[in-house]
mmCIF file of C-alpha atoms in Angstrom:
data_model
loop_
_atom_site.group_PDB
_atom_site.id
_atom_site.type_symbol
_atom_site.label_atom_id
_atom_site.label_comp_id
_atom_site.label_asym_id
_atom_site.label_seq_id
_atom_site.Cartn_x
_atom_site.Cartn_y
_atom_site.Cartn_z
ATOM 1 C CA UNK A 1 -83.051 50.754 31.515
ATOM 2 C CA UNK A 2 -86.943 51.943 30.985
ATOM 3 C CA UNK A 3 -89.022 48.793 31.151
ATOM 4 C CA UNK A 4 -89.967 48.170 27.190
ATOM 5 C CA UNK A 5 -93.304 46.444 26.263
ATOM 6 C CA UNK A 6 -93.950 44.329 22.564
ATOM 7 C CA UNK A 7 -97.805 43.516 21.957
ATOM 8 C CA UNK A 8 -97.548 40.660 19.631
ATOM 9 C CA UNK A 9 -99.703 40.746 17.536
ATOM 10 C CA UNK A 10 -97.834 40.371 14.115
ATOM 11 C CA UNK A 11 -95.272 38.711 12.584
ATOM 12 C CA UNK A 12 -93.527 42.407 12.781
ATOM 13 C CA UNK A 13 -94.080 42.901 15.796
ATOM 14 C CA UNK A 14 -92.792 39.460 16.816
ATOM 15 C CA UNK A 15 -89.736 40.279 14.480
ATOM 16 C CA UNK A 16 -89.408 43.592 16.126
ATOM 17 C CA UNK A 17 -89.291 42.327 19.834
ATOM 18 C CA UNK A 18 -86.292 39.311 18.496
ATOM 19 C CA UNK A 19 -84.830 42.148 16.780
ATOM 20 C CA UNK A 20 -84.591 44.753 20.205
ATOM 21 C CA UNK A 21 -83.500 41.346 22.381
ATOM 22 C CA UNK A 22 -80.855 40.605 20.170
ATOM 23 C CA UNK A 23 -79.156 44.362 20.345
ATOM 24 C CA UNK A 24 -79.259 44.364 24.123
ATOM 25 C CA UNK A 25 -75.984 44.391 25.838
ATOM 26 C CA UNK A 26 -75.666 41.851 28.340
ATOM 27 C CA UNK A 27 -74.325 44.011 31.318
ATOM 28 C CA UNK A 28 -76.061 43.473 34.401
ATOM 29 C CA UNK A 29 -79.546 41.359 34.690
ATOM 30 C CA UNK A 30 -82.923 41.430 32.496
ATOM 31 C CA UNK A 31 -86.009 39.525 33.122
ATOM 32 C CA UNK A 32 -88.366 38.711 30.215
ATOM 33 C CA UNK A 33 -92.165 38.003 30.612
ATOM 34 C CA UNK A 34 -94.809 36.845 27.990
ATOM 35 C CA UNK A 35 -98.240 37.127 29.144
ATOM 36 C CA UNK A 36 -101.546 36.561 27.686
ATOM 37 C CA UNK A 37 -103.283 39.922 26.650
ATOM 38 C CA UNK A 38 -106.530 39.015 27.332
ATOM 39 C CA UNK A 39 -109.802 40.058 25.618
ATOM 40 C CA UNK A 40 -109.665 42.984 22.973
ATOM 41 C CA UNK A 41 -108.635 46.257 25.628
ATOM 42 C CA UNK A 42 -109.861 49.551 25.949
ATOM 43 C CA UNK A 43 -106.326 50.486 24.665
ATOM 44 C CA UNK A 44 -106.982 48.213 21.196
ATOM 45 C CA UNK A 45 -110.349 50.374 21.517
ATOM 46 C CA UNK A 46 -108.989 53.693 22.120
ATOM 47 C CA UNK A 47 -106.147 53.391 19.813
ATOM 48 C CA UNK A 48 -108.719 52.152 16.836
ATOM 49 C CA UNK A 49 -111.083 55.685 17.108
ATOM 50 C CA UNK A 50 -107.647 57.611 17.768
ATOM 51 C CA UNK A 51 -106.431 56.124 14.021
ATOM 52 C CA UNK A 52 -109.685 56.737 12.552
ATOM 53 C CA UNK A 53 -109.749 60.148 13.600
ATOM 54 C CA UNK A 54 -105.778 60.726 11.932
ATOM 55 C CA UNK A 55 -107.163 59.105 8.966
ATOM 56 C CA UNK A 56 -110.148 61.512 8.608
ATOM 57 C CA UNK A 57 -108.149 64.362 9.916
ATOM 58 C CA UNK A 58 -105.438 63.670 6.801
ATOM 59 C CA UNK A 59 -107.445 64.714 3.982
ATOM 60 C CA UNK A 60 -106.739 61.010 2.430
ATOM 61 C CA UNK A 61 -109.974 59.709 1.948
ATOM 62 C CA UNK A 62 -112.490 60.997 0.132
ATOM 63 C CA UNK A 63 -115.954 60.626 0.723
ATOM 64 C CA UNK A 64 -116.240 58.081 2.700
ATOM 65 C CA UNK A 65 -113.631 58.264 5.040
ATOM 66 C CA UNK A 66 -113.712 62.196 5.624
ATOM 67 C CA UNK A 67 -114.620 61.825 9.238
ATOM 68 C CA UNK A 68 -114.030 58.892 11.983
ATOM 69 C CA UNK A 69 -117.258 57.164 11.501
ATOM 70 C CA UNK A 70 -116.883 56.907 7.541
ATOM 71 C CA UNK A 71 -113.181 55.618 8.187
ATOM 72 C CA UNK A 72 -114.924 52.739 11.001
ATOM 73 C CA UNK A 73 -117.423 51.968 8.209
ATOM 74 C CA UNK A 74 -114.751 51.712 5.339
ATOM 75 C CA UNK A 75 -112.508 50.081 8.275
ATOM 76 C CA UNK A 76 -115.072 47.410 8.990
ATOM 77 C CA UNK A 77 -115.960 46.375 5.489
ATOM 78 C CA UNK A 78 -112.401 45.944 4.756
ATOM 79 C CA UNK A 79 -111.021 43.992 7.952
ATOM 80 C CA UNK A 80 -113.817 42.919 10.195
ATOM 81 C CA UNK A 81 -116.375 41.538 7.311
ATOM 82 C CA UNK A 82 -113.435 38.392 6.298
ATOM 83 C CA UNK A 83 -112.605 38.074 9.849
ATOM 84 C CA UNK A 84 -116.578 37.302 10.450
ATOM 85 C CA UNK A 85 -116.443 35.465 7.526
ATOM 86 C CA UNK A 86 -113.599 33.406 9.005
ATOM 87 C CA UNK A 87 -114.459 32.939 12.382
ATOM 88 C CA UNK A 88 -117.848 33.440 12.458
ATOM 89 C CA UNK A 89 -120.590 30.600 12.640
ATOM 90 C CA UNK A 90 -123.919 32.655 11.427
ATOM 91 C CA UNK A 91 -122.113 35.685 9.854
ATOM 92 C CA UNK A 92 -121.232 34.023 6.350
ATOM 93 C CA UNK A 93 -124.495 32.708 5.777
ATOM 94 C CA UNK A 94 -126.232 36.056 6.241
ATOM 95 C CA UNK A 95 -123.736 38.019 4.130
ATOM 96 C CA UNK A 96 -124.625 35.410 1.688
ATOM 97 C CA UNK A 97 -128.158 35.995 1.426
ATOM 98 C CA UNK A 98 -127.922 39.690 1.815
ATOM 99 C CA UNK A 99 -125.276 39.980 -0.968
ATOM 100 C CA UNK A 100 -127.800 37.757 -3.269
ATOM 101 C CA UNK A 101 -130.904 40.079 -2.455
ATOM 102 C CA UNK A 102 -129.184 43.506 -2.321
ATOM 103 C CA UNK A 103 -125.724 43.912 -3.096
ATOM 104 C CA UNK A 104 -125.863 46.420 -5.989
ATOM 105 C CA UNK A 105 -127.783 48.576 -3.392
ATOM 106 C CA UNK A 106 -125.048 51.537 -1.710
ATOM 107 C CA UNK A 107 -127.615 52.461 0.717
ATOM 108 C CA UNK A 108 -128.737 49.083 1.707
ATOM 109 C CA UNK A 109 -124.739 48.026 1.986
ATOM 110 C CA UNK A 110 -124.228 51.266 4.440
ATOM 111 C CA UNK A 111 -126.947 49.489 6.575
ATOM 112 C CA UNK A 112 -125.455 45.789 6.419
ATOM 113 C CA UNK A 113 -122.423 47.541 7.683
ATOM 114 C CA UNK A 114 -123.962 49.534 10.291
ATOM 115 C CA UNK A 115 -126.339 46.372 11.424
ATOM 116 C CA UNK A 116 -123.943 43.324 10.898
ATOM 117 C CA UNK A 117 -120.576 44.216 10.999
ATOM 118 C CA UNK A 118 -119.130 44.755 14.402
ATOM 119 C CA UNK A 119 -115.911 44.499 15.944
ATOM 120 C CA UNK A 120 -117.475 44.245 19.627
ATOM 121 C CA UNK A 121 -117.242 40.453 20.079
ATOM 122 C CA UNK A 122 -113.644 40.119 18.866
ATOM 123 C CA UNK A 123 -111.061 38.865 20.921
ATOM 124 C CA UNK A 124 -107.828 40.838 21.354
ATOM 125 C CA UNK A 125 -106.517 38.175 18.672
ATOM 126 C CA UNK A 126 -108.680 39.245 16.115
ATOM 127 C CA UNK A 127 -109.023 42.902 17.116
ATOM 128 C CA UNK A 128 -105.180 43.078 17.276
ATOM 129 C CA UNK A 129 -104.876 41.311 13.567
ATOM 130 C CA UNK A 130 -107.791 44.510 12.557
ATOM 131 C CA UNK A 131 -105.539 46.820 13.604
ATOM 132 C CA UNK A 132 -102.311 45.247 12.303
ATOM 133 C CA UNK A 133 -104.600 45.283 8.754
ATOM 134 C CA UNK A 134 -105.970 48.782 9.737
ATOM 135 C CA UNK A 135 -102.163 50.431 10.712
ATOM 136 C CA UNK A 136 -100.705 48.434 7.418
ATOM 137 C CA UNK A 137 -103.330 50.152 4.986
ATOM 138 C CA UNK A 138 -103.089 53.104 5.710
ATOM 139 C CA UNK A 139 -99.283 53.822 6.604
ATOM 140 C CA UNK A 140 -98.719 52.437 3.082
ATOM 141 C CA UNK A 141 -100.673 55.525 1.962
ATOM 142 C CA UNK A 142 -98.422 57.759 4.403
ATOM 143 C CA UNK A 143 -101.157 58.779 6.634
ATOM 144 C CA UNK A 144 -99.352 59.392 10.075
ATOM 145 C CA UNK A 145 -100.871 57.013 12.848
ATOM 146 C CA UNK A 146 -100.348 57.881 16.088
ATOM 147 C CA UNK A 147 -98.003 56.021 18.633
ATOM 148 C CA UNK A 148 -99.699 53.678 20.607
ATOM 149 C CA UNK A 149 -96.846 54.042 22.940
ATOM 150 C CA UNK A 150 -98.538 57.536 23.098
ATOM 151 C CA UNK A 151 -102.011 56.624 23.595
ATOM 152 C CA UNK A 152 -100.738 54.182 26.512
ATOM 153 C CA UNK A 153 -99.604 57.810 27.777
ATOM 154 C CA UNK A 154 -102.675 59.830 27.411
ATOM 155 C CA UNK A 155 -105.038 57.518 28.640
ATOM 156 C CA UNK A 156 -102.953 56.653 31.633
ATOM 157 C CA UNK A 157 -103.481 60.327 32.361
ATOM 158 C CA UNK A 158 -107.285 60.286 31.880
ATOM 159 C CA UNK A 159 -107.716 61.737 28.642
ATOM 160 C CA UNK A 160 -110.080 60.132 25.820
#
């Protein structure tokens, strides 16, 4: 049998791993390892600017998310801005003050987002739970994701 891997990093995915487990036919031996994942990947990376390219590339979203670096913008206002708000020490009080002072302004937002919004210092926690948010989004819309089983494959084979 072909060694199968489960990144948990949702409930479904969770659900999905219990779910393959329980369908396995007990012929023979398996062993079963849970491992930490570590900090947020160049896979969580690669996979992100992979999706936002199949969301720009499917014609879904207007404006704004018509090419990769729209959808990261959109992306990062969406997920990453209550993340920071969450977990974030400094990050609540300055989107505070900046949505008191400019708010109303679209260019001035653009630049908040561009300036203050960054997924670099997640964890693989919270860039995992992005993604989860990210993959849930926009597969509800029917935009077609790519496999991260095949990004695993084409970056093991050095392509970016």
């Amino acid at each position: 049998m072909k060694a199968k891997k489960f990144f948990l990093i949702g409930k479904s995915q969770l659900d999905a791993c219990f779910q393959f487990l329980h369908t396995l036919e007990l012929k023979g031996r398996f062993k079963v390892t849970v491992s930490d994942a570590g900090s947020k990947s160049d896979r969580q990376h690669g996979l992100y600017w992979l999706w936002a390219t199949d969301v720009s590339n499917s014609g879904m979203g207007g404006e704004y998310e018509d090419t990769k670096e729209g959808v990261h913008r959109v992306a990062k206002w969406r997920w990453a801005r209550p993340i920071l708000l969450r977990d974030d020490d400094l990050f609540p009080a300055i989107y505070t003050f900046f949505m008191e002072k400019y708010g109303k302004d679209p260019d001035k937002m653009v630049k908040f987002i561009d300036t203050w919004i960054s997924t670099t210092g997640f964890t693989t926690d919270q860039m995992a739970e992005y993604l989860t948010d990210f993959h849930r989004y926009y597969s509800s819309y029917s935009v077609a994701l790519s496999d991260p089983d095949d990004w695993k494959l084409l970056q093991s084979r050095g392509v970016k």
